[in-house]
């Protein structure tokens, strides 16, 4: 067993487990009446036909990713192939990044699950308030960043420049502030992207592939395994979520994906690489920020509706066309991110 085999095992296992879980989970969600509540005030009115589509489908790929990582590491143990560095110090840091990243994503998913559960159980549009979600997210982010600081995982790559150390007190303060902004922004940007059938899963597949390659460039095999699991699980989920969707990931899934994508960026020591690799997330979040800012300052809209995928819907684009175009943009951003890292680490 070698690097390539371990990555393929992770990707394949995540795909198969996630895809098969749909056979069991979707009927269960129907039985529990965990249907999506459609907010016609924040989406096109024709989305009302999606009312009742099972939500919390993100549980499928969450389980798929955890199973894939476990299977890959067990296979590595049995074949004698270590997925961590032979250097004890670096190996310890890699293990911390992996476990802390999974816990970050899982805790974010729990916040999303709470929000989803309140909505479906109380049969109302509002789950957790924005303040409640923000407070919970900040606590989770602070715990994650503290773990990274205590394990001395605070160095960062600056694209095209190189690696910088943030071990000093001012550096650690910057790490906390910058890290909190990146993780909070990423988690919520991915959440914005989950607005039409197949969109969030489709644009996240190239993101996972890009991080698998970038992790290889920085010699972090365990991160490659996790990133491959992300790509495989999202692909497996799309079997059930492509238009017309039979299930939606809900905040449970989108918050998990946001947390995991952010954790992968920190695992390769380059949060800034999220700008090209997660370009669709960035565009979605910026469109929402610009729309809100314009309405408050100018009392005018920039877009017909935000986030921007709704603008294209209102302009007559089909959901399939939006997913296809946004996926191409995500793929291009993923390639750009990998190229940037090639010039950065060499």
JSON list of N, CA, C and O in Angstrom, two decimals, residues 2-46:
[
{"chain": "A", "resi": 2, "resn": "UNK", "atom": "N", "xyz": [0.54, 2.25, -0.83]},
{"chain": "A", "resi": 2, "resn": "UNK", "atom": "CA", "xyz": [1.30, 3.50, -0.87]},
{"chain": "A", "resi": 2, "resn": "UNK", "atom": "C", "xyz": [0.33, 4.68, -0.81]},
{"chain": "A", "resi": 2, "resn": "UNK", "atom": "O", "xyz": [-0.86, 4.51, -0.57]},
{"chain": "A", "resi": 3, "resn": "UNK", "atom": "N", "xyz": [0.88, 5.87, -1.03]},
{"chain": "A", "resi": 3, "resn": "UNK", "atom": "CA", "xyz": [0.07, 7.09, -0.95]},
{"chain": "A", "resi": 3, "resn": "UNK", "atom": "C", "xyz": [-1.13, 7.05, -1.88]},
{"chain": "A", "resi": 3, "resn": "UNK", "atom": "O", "xyz": [-2.27, 7.30, -1.46]},
{"chain": "A", "resi": 4, "resn": "UNK", "atom": "N", "xyz": [-0.89, 6.74, -3.16]},
{"chain": "A", "resi": 4, "resn": "UNK", "atom": "CA", "xyz": [-1.98, 6.75, -4.14]},
{"chain": "A", "resi": 4, "resn": "UNK", "atom": "C", "xyz": [-3.08, 5.77, -3.78]},
{"chain": "A", "resi": 4, "resn": "UNK", "atom": "O", "xyz": [-4.27, 6.08, -3.86]},
{"chain": "A", "resi": 5, "resn": "UNK", "atom": "N", "xyz": [-2.68, 4.57, -3.34]},
{"chain": "A", "resi": 5, "resn": "UNK", "atom": "CA", "xyz": [-3.66, 3.55, -2.97]},
{"chain": "A", "resi": 5, "resn": "UNK", "atom": "C", "xyz": [-4.49, 4.00, -1.77]},
{"chain": "A", "resi": 5, "resn": "UNK", "atom": "O", "xyz": [-5.72, 3.84, -1.75]},
{"chain": "A", "resi": 6, "resn": "UNK", "atom": "N", "xyz": [-3.84, 4.59, -0.78]},
{"chain": "A", "resi": 6, "resn": "UNK", "atom": "CA", "xyz": [-4.57, 5.04, 0.42]},
{"chain": "A", "resi": 6, "resn": "UNK", "atom": "C", "xyz": [-5.59, 6.13, 0.07]},
{"chain": "A", "resi": 6, "resn": "UNK", "atom": "O", "xyz": [-6.71, 6.13, 0.59]},
{"chain": "A", "resi": 7, "resn": "UNK", "atom": "N", "xyz": [-5.21, 7.05, -0.82]},
{"chain": "A", "resi": 7, "resn": "UNK", "atom": "CA", "xyz": [-6.12, 8.11, -1.24]},
{"chain": "A", "resi": 7, "resn": "UNK", "atom": "C", "xyz": [-7.30, 7.52, -2.01]},
{"chain": "A", "resi": 7, "resn": "UNK", "atom": "O", "xyz": [-8.46, 7.92, -1.79]},
{"chain": "A", "resi": 8, "resn": "UNK", "atom": "N", "xyz": [-7.04, 6.55, -2.88]},
{"chain": "A", "resi": 8, "resn": "UNK", "atom": "CA", "xyz": [-8.12, 5.93, -3.66]},
{"chain": "A", "resi": 8, "resn": "UNK", "atom": "C", "xyz": [-9.05, 5.11, -2.77]},
{"chain": "A", "resi": 8, "resn": "UNK", "atom": "O", "xyz": [-10.27, 5.09, -3.00]},
{"chain": "A", "resi": 9, "resn": "UNK", "atom": "N", "xyz": [-8.50, 4.45, -1.76]},
{"chain": "A", "resi": 9, "resn": "UNK", "atom": "CA", "xyz": [-9.33, 3.69, -0.82]},
{"chain": "A", "resi": 9, "resn": "UNK", "atom": "C", "xyz": [-10.27, 4.64, -0.08]},
{"chain": "A", "resi": 9, "resn": "UNK", "atom": "O", "xyz": [-11.47, 4.38, 0.08]},
{"chain": "A", "resi": 10, "resn": "UNK", "atom": "N", "xyz": [-9.72, 5.77, 0.36]},
{"chain": "A", "resi": 10, "resn": "UNK", "atom": "CA", "xyz": [-10.51, 6.76, 1.08]},
{"chain": "A", "resi": 10, "resn": "UNK", "atom": "C", "xyz": [-11.62, 7.31, 0.20]},
{"chain": "A", "resi": 10, "resn": "UNK", "atom": "O", "xyz": [-12.79, 7.39, 0.61]},
{"chain": "A", "resi": 11, "resn": "UNK", "atom": "N", "xyz": [-11.27, 7.71, -1.01]},
{"chain": "A", "resi": 11, "resn": "UNK", "atom": "CA", "xyz": [-12.24, 8.28, -1.94]},
{"chain": "A", "resi": 11, "resn": "UNK", "atom": "C", "xyz": [-13.33, 7.28, -2.29]},
{"chain": "A", "resi": 11, "resn": "UNK", "atom": "O", "xyz": [-14.52, 7.59, -2.23]},
{"chain": "A", "resi": 12, "resn": "UNK", "atom": "N", "xyz": [-12.93, 6.05, -2.62]},
{"chain": "A", "resi": 12, "resn": "UNK", "atom": "CA", "xyz": [-13.88, 5.02, -3.02]},
{"chain": "A", "resi": 12, "resn": "UNK", "atom": "C", "xyz": [-14.80, 4.60, -1.89]},
{"chain": "A", "resi": 12, "resn": "UNK", "atom": "O", "xyz": [-16.01, 4.43, -2.08]},
{"chain": "A", "resi": 13, "resn": "UNK", "atom": "N", "xyz": [-14.23, 4.44, -0.69]},
{"chain": "A", "resi": 13, "resn": "UNK", "atom": "CA", "xyz": [-15.04, 4.04, 0.46]},
{"chain": "A", "resi": 13, "resn": "UNK", "atom": "C", "xyz": [-16.07, 5.10, 0.79]},
{"chain": "A", "resi": 13, "resn": "UNK", "atom": "O", "xyz": [-17.24, 4.80, 1.06]},
{"chain": "A", "resi": 14, "resn": "UNK", "atom": "N", "xyz": [-15.64, 6.38, 0.80]},
{"chain": "A", "resi": 14, "resn": "UNK", "atom": "CA", "xyz": [-16.56, 7.47, 1.11]},
{"chain": "A", "resi": 14, "resn": "UNK", "atom": "C", "xyz": [-17.69, 7.53, 0.09]},
{"chain": "A", "resi": 14, "resn": "UNK", "atom": "O", "xyz": [-18.86, 7.73, 0.45]},
{"chain": "A", "resi": 15, "resn": "UNK", "atom": "N", "xyz": [-17.36, 7.33, -1.18]},
{"chain": "A", "resi": 15, "resn": "UNK", "atom": "CA", "xyz": [-18.38, 7.36, -2.24]},
{"chain": "A", "resi": 15, "resn": "UNK", "atom": "C", "xyz": [-19.40, 6.24, -2.05]},
{"chain": "A", "resi": 15, "resn": "UNK", "atom": "O", "xyz": [-20.62, 6.47, -2.05]},
{"chain": "A", "resi": 16, "resn": "UNK", "atom": "N", "xyz": [-18.92, 5.02, -1.85]},
{"chain": "A", "resi": 16, "resn": "UNK", "atom": "CA", "xyz": [-19.80, 3.85, -1.74]},
{"chain": "A", "resi": 16, "resn": "UNK", "atom": "C", "xyz": [-20.68, 3.93, -0.49]},
{"chain": "A", "resi": 16, "resn": "UNK", "atom": "O", "xyz": [-21.90, 3.72, -0.56]},
{"chain": "A", "resi": 17, "resn": "UNK", "atom": "N", "xyz": [-20.07, 4.24, 0.65]},
{"chain": "A", "resi": 17, "resn": "UNK", "atom": "CA", "xyz": [-20.82, 4.29, 1.91]},
{"chain": "A", "resi": 17, "resn": "UNK", "atom": "C", "xyz": [-21.89, 5.37, 1.85]},
{"chain": "A", "resi": 17, "resn": "UNK", "atom": "O", "xyz": [-23.04, 5.15, 2.23]},
{"chain": "A", "resi": 18, "resn": "UNK", "atom": "N", "xyz": [-21.52, 6.55, 1.36]},
{"chain": "A", "resi": 18, "resn": "UNK", "atom": "CA", "xyz": [-22.48, 7.66, 1.29]},
{"chain": "A", "resi": 18, "resn": "UNK", "atom": "C", "xyz": [-23.62, 7.32, 0.34]},
{"chain": "A", "resi": 18, "resn": "UNK", "atom": "O", "xyz": [-24.81, 7.55, 0.66]},
{"chain": "A", "resi": 19, "resn": "UNK", "atom": "N", "xyz": [-23.30, 6.79, -0.83]},
{"chain": "A", "resi": 19, "resn": "UNK", "atom": "CA", "xyz": [-24.32, 6.45, -1.82]},
{"chain": "A", "resi": 19, "resn": "UNK", "atom": "C", "xyz": [-25.28, 5.39, -1.27]},
{"chain": "A", "resi": 19, "resn": "UNK", "atom": "O", "xyz": [-26.50, 5.50, -1.43]},
{"chain": "A", "resi": 20, "resn": "UNK", "atom": "N", "xyz": [-24.75, 4.37, -0.62]},
{"chain": "A", "resi": 20, "resn": "UNK", "atom": "CA", "xyz": [-25.59, 3.29, -0.09]},
{"chain": "A", "resi": 20, "resn": "UNK", "atom": "C", "xyz": [-26.45, 3.75, 1.09]},
{"chain": "A", "resi": 20, "resn": "UNK", "atom": "O", "xyz": [-27.58, 3.28, 1.27]},
{"chain": "A", "resi": 21, "resn": "UNK", "atom": "N", "xyz": [-25.93, 4.70, 1.87]},
{"chain": "A", "resi": 21, "resn": "UNK", "atom": "CA", "xyz": [-26.70, 5.20, 3.01]},
{"chain": "A", "resi": 21, "resn": "UNK", "atom": "C", "xyz": [-28.00, 5.87, 2.57]},
{"chain": "A", "resi": 21, "resn": "UNK", "atom": "O", "xyz": [-28.98, 5.89, 3.32]},
{"chain": "A", "resi": 22, "resn": "UNK", "atom": "N", "xyz": [-28.00, 6.41, 1.35]},
{"chain": "A", "resi": 22, "resn": "UNK", "atom": "CA", "xyz": [-29.21, 7.06, 0.86]},
{"chain": "A", "resi": 22, "resn": "UNK", "atom": "C", "xyz": [-30.39, 6.10, 0.77]},
{"chain": "A", "resi": 22, "resn": "UNK", "atom": "O", "xyz": [-31.55, 6.49, 0.96]},
{"chain": "A", "resi": 23, "resn": "UNK", "atom": "N", "xyz": [-30.10, 4.83, 0.50]},
{"chain": "A", "resi": 23, "resn": "UNK", "atom": "CA", "xyz": [-31.15, 3.82, 0.38]},
{"chain": "A", "resi": 23, "resn": "UNK", "atom": "C", "xyz": [-31.90, 3.66, 1.70]},
{"chain": "A", "resi": 23, "resn": "UNK", "atom": "O", "xyz": [-33.11, 3.43, 1.72]},
{"chain": "A", "resi": 24, "resn": "UNK", "atom": "N", "xyz": [-31.16, 3.81, 2.80]},
{"chain": "A", "resi": 24, "resn": "UNK", "atom": "CA", "xyz": [-31.75, 3.64, 4.13]},
{"chain": "A", "resi": 24, "resn": "UNK", "atom": "C", "xyz": [-32.22, 4.95, 4.73]},
{"chain": "A", "resi": 24, "resn": "UNK", "atom": "O", "xyz": [-33.33, 5.04, 5.29]},
{"chain": "A", "resi": 25, "resn": "UNK", "atom": "N", "xyz": [-31.38, 5.99, 4.60]},
{"chain": "A", "resi": 25, "resn": "UNK", "atom": "CA", "xyz": [-31.65, 7.24, 5.31]},
{"chain": "A", "resi": 25, "resn": "UNK", "atom": "C", "xyz": [-32.83, 8.02, 4.73]},
{"chain": "A", "resi": 25, "resn": "UNK", "atom": "O", "xyz": [-33.63, 8.58, 5.49]},
{"chain": "A", "resi": 26, "resn": "UNK", "atom": "N", "xyz": [-32.94, 8.09, 3.42]},
{"chain": "A", "resi": 26, "resn": "UNK", "atom": "CA", "xyz": [-34.01, 8.90, 2.82]},
{"chain": "A", "resi": 26, "resn": "UNK", "atom": "C", "xyz": [-35.40, 8.40, 3.20]},
{"chain": "A", "resi": 26, "resn": "UNK", "atom": "O", "xyz": [-36.25, 9.19, 3.62]},
{"chain": "A", "resi": 27, "resn": "UNK", "atom": "N", "xyz": [-35.67, 7.08, 3.10]},
{"chain": "A", "resi": 27, "resn": "UNK", "atom": "CA", "xyz": [-36.98, 6.60, 3.57]},
{"chain": "A", "resi": 27, "resn": "UNK", "atom": "C", "xyz": [-37.19, 6.87, 5.07]},
{"chain": "A", "resi": 27, "resn": "UNK", "atom": "O", "xyz": [-38.32, 7.16, 5.49]},
{"chain": "A", "resi": 28, "resn": "UNK", "atom": "N", "xyz": [-36.11, 6.78, 5.85]},
{"chain": "A", "resi": 28, "resn": "UNK", "atom": "CA", "xyz": [-36.22, 7.05, 7.29]},
{"chain": "A", "resi": 28, "resn": "UNK", "atom": "C", "xyz": [-36.60, 8.50, 7.55]},
{"chain": "A", "resi": 28, "resn": "UNK", "atom": "O", "xyz": [-37.46, 8.79, 8.39]},
{"chain": "A", "resi": 29, "resn": "UNK", "atom": "N", "xyz": [-35.98, 9.41, 6.83]},
{"chain": "A", "resi": 29, "resn": "UNK", "atom": "CA", "xyz": [-36.29, 10.84, 6.98]},
{"chain": "A", "resi": 29, "resn": "UNK", "atom": "C", "xyz": [-37.73, 11.12, 6.56]},
{"chain": "A", "resi": 29, "resn": "UNK", "atom": "O", "xyz": [-38.41, 11.95, 7.17]},
{"chain": "A", "resi": 30, "resn": "UNK", "atom": "N", "xyz": [-38.19, 10.42, 5.51]},
{"chain": "A", "resi": 30, "resn": "UNK", "atom": "CA", "xyz": [-39.59, 10.54, 5.11]},
{"chain": "A", "resi": 30, "resn": "UNK", "atom": "C", "xyz": [-40.52, 10.08, 6.24]},
{"chain": "A", "resi": 30, "resn": "UNK", "atom": "O", "xyz": [-41.50, 10.73, 6.56]},
{"chain": "A", "resi": 31, "resn": "UNK", "atom": "N", "xyz": [-40.18, 8.93, 6.82]},
{"chain": "A", "resi": 31, "resn": "UNK", "atom": "CA", "xyz": [-41.00, 8.36, 7.89]},
{"chain": "A", "resi": 31, "resn": "UNK", "atom": "C", "xyz": [-41.05, 9.27, 9.11]},
{"chain": "A", "resi": 31, "resn": "UNK", "atom": "O", "xyz": [-42.09, 9.41, 9.76]},
{"chain": "A", "resi": 32, "resn": "UNK", "atom": "N", "xyz": [-39.92, 9.91, 9.41]},
{"chain": "A", "resi": 32, "resn": "UNK", "atom": "CA", "xyz": [-39.85, 10.81, 10.56]},
{"chain": "A", "resi": 32, "resn": "UNK", "atom": "C", "xyz": [-40.46, 12.18, 10.25]},
{"chain": "A", "resi": 32, "resn": "UNK", "atom": "O", "xyz": [-40.56, 13.03, 11.13]},
{"chain": "A", "resi": 33, "resn": "UNK", "atom": "N", "xyz": [-40.82, 12.37, 8.96]},
{"chain": "A", "resi": 33, "resn": "UNK", "atom": "CA", "xyz": [-41.39, 13.64, 8.50]},
{"chain": "A", "resi": 33, "resn": "UNK", "atom": "C", "xyz": [-40.42, 14.80, 8.69]},
{"chain": "A", "resi": 33, "resn": "UNK", "atom": "O", "xyz": [-40.81, 15.91, 9.06]},
{"chain": "A", "resi": 34, "resn": "UNK", "atom": "N", "xyz": [-39.13, 14.51, 8.44]},
{"chain": "A", "resi": 34, "resn": "UNK", "atom": "CA", "xyz": [-38.10, 15.55, 8.52]},
{"chain": "A", "resi": 34, "resn": "UNK", "atom": "C", "xyz": [-37.98, 16.22, 7.15]},
{"chain": "A", "resi": 34, "resn": "UNK", "atom": "O", "xyz": [-37.02, 16.04, 6.42]},
{"chain": "A", "resi": 35, "resn": "UNK", "atom": "N", "xyz": [-39.03, 16.98, 6.80]},
{"chain": "A", "resi": 35, "resn": "UNK", "atom": "CA", "xyz": [-39.07, 17.63, 5.50]},
{"chain": "A", "resi": 35, "resn": "UNK", "atom": "C", "xyz": [-38.55, 19.06, 5.56]},
{"chain": "A", "resi": 35, "resn": "UNK", "atom": "O", "xyz": [-38.63, 19.73, 6.59]},
{"chain": "A", "resi": 36, "resn": "UNK", "atom": "N", "xyz": [-38.04, 19.53, 4.42]},
{"chain": "A", "resi": 36, "resn": "UNK", "atom": "CA", "xyz": [-37.49, 20.88, 4.31]},
{"chain": "A", "resi": 36, "resn": "UNK", "atom": "C", "xyz": [-38.60, 21.92, 4.35]},
{"chain": "A", "resi": 36, "resn": "UNK", "atom": "O", "xyz": [-39.63, 21.78, 3.68]},
{"chain": "A", "resi": 37, "resn": "UNK", "atom": "N", "xyz": [-38.39, 22.97, 5.16]},
{"chain": "A", "resi": 37, "resn": "UNK", "atom": "CA", "xyz": [-39.30, 24.12, 5.14]},
{"chain": "A", "resi": 37, "resn": "UNK", "atom": "C", "xyz": [-38.72, 25.15, 4.17]},
{"chain": "A", "resi": 37, "resn": "UNK", "atom": "O", "xyz": [-37.58, 25.60, 4.35]},
{"chain": "A", "resi": 38, "resn": "UNK", "atom": "N", "xyz": [-39.46, 25.50, 3.15]},
{"chain": "A", "resi": 38, "resn": "UNK", "atom": "CA", "xyz": [-38.97, 26.42, 2.13]},
{"chain": "A", "resi": 38, "resn": "UNK", "atom": "C", "xyz": [-39.32, 27.85, 2.49]},
{"chain": "A", "resi": 38, "resn": "UNK", "atom": "O", "xyz": [-40.49, 28.18, 2.74]},
{"chain": "A", "resi": 39, "resn": "UNK", "atom": "N", "xyz": [-38.29, 28.70, 2.54]},
{"chain": "A", "resi": 39, "resn": "UNK", "atom": "CA", "xyz": [-38.49, 30.12, 2.86]},
{"chain": "A", "resi": 39, "resn": "UNK", "atom": "C", "xyz": [-38.66, 30.90, 1.56]},
{"chain": "A", "resi": 39, "resn": "UNK", "atom": "O", "xyz": [-37.69, 31.19, 0.87]},
{"chain": "A", "resi": 40, "resn": "UNK", "atom": "N", "xyz": [-39.87, 31.22, 1.21]},
{"chain": "A", "resi": 40, "resn": "UNK", "atom": "CA", "xyz": [-40.12, 31.92, -0.06]},
{"chain": "A", "resi": 40, "resn": "UNK", "atom": "C", "xyz": [-39.62, 33.36, -0.05]},
{"chain": "A", "resi": 40, "resn": "UNK", "atom": "O", "xyz": [-39.50, 33.98, -1.11]},
{"chain": "A", "resi": 41, "resn": "UNK", "atom": "N", "xyz": [-39.30, 33.89, 1.15]},
{"chain": "A", "resi": 41, "resn": "UNK", "atom": "CA", "xyz": [-38.80, 35.26, 1.20]},
{"chain": "A", "resi": 41, "resn": "UNK", "atom": "C", "xyz": [-37.30, 35.36, 0.96]},
{"chain": "A", "resi": 41, "resn": "UNK", "atom": "O", "xyz": [-36.76, 36.43, 0.75]},
{"chain": "A", "resi": 42, "resn": "UNK", "atom": "N", "xyz": [-36.58, 34.20, 0.98]},
{"chain": "A", "resi": 42, "resn": "UNK", "atom": "CA", "xyz": [-35.14, 34.23, 0.73]},
{"chain": "A", "resi": 42, "resn": "UNK", "atom": "C", "xyz": [-34.76, 33.34, -0.46]},
{"chain": "A", "resi": 42, "resn": "UNK", "atom": "O", "xyz": [-33.60, 33.02, -0.65]},
{"chain": "A", "resi": 43, "resn": "UNK", "atom": "N", "xyz": [-35.73, 32.95, -1.23]},
{"chain": "A", "resi": 43, "resn": "UNK", "atom": "CA", "xyz": [-35.48, 32.14, -2.41]},
{"chain": "A", "resi": 43, "resn": "UNK", "atom": "C", "xyz": [-36.59, 32.36, -3.42]},
{"chain": "A", "resi": 43, "resn": "UNK", "atom": "O", "xyz": [-37.66, 32.88, -3.09]},
{"chain": "A", "resi": 44, "resn": "UNK", "atom": "N", "xyz": [-36.37, 31.97, -4.69]},
{"chain": "A", "resi": 44, "resn": "UNK", "atom": "CA", "xyz": [-37.41, 32.12, -5.72]},
{"chain": "A", "resi": 44, "resn": "UNK", "atom": "C", "xyz": [-38.70, 31.43, -5.30]},
{"chain": "A", "resi": 44, "resn": "UNK", "atom": "O", "xyz": [-38.67, 30.38, -4.66]},
{"chain": "A", "resi": 45, "resn": "UNK", "atom": "N", "xyz": [-39.83, 32.00, -5.67]},
{"chain": "A", "resi": 45, "resn": "UNK", "atom": "CA", "xyz": [-41.13, 31.48, -5.22]},
{"chain": "A", "resi": 45, "resn": "UNK", "atom": "C", "xyz": [-41.37, 30.06, -5.73]},
{"chain": "A", "resi": 45, "resn": "UNK", "atom": "O", "xyz": [-42.10, 29.28, -5.11]},
{"chain": "A", "resi": 46, "resn": "UNK", "atom": "N", "xyz": [-40.76, 29.69, -6.89]},
{"chain": "A", "resi": 46, "resn": "UNK", "atom": "CA", "xyz": [-41.00, 28.36, -7.43]},
{"chain": "A", "resi": 46, "resn": "UNK", "atom": "C", "xyz": [-40.28, 27.26, -6.63]},
{"chain": "A", "resi": 46, "resn": "UNK", "atom": "O", "xyz": [-40.48, 26.09, -6.87]}
]
